[in-house]
PDB file of C-alpha atoms in Angstrom:
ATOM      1  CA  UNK A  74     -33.318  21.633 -18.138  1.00 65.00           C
ATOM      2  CA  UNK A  75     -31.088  19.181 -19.961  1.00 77.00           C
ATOM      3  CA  UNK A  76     -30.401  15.640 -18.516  1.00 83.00           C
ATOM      4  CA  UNK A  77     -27.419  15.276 -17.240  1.00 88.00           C
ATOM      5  CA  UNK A  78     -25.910  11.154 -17.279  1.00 88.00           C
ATOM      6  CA  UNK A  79     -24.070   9.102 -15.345  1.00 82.00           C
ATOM      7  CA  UNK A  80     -21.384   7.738 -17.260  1.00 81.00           C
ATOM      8  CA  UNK A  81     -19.686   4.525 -15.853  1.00 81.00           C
ATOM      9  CA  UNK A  82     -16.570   3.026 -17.396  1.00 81.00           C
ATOM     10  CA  UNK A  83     -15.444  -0.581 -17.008  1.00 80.00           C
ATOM     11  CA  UNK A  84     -13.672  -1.636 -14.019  1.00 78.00           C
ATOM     12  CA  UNK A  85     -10.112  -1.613 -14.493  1.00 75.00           C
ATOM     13  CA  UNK A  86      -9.025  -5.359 -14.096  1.00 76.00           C
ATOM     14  CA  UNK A  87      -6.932  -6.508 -11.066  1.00 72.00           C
ATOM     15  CA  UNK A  88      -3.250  -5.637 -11.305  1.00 69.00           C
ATOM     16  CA  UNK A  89      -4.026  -3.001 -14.095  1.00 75.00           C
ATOM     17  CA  UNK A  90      -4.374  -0.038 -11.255  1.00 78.00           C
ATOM     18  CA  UNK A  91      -0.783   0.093 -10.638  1.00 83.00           C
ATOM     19  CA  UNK A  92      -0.951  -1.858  -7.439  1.00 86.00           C
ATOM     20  CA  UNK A  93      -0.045  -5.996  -7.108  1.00 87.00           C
ATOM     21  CA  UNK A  94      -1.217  -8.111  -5.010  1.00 88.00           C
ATOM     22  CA  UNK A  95       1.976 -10.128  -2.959  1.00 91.00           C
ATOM     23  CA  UNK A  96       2.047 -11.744   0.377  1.00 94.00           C
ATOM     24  CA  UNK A  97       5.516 -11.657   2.421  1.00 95.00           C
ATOM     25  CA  UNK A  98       6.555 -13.640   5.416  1.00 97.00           C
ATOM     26  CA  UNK A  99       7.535 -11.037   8.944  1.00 97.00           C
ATOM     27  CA  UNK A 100       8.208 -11.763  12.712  1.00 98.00           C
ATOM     28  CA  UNK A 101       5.343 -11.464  14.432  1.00 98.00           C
ATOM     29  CA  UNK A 102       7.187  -8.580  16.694  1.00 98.00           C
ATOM     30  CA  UNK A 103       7.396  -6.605  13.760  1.00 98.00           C
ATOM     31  CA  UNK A 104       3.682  -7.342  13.068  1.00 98.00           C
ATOM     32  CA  UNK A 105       2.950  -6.578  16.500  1.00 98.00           C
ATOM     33  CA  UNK A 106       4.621  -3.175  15.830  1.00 97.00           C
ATOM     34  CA  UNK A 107       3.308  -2.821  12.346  1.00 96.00           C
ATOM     35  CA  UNK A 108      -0.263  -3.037  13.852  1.00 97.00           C
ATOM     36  CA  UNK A 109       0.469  -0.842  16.509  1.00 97.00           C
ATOM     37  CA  UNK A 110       1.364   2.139  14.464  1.00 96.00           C
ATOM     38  CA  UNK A 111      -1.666   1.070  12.970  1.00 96.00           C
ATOM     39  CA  UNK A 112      -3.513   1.674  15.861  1.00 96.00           C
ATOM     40  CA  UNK A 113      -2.451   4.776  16.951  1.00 97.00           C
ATOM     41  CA  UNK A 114      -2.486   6.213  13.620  1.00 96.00           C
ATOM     42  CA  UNK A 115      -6.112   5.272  11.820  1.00 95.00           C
ATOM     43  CA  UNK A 116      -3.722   4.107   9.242  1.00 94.00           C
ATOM     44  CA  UNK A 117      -4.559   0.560   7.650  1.00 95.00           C
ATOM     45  CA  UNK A 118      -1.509  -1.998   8.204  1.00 95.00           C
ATOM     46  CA  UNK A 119      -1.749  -2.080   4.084  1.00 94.00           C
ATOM     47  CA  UNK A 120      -0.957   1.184   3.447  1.00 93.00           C
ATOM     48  CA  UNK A 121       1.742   1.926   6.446  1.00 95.00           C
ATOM     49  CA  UNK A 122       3.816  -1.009   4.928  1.00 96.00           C
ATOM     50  CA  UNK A 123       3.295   0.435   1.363  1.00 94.00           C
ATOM     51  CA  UNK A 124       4.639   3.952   3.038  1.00 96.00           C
ATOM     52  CA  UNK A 125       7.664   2.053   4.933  1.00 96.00           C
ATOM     53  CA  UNK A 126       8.846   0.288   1.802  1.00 95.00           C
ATOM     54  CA  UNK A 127       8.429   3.256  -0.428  1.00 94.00           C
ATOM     55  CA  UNK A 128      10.840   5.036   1.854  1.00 94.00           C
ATOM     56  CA  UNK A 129      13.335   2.787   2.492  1.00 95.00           C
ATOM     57  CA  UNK A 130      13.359   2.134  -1.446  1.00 94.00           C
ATOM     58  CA  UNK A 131      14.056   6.154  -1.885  1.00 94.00           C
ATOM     59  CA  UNK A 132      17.197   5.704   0.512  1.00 94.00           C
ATOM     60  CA  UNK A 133      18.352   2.656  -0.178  1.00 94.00           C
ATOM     61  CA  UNK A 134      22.258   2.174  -1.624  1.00 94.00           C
ATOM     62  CA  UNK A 135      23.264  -0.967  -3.401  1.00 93.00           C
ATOM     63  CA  UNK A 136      26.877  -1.141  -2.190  1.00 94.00           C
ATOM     64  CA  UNK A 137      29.181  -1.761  -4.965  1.00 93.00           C
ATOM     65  CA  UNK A 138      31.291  -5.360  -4.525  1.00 89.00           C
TER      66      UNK A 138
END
């Protein structure tokens, strides 16, 4: 039977997964709501605010001065 091996690459380096790291400043009602969603969904608050701003990015018009 021939040995099979684990191969393990090198980590990939912060910042080179195509995520960033940022911190932003929000009411705390819209936290409140953020981590209710949360809640109710098994979703982490990290990734519903990555979905929210991914969507309102896709539908979002720069209106022309």
């Amino acid at each position: 039977m021939k040995e099979e091996r684990l191969i393990i690459s090198p980590k990939r380096a912060k910042g080179e997964d195509g995520f960033k790291t940022f911190s932003i400043r929000i009411k705390e009602d819209l936290l409140e709501r953020i981590n209710n969603i949360a809640a109710q969904t098994g979703y982490s608050r990290n990734e519903l605010i990555g979905k929210f701003l991914e969507y309102a990015v896709e539908r979002c018009i720069v209106a022309e001065k």
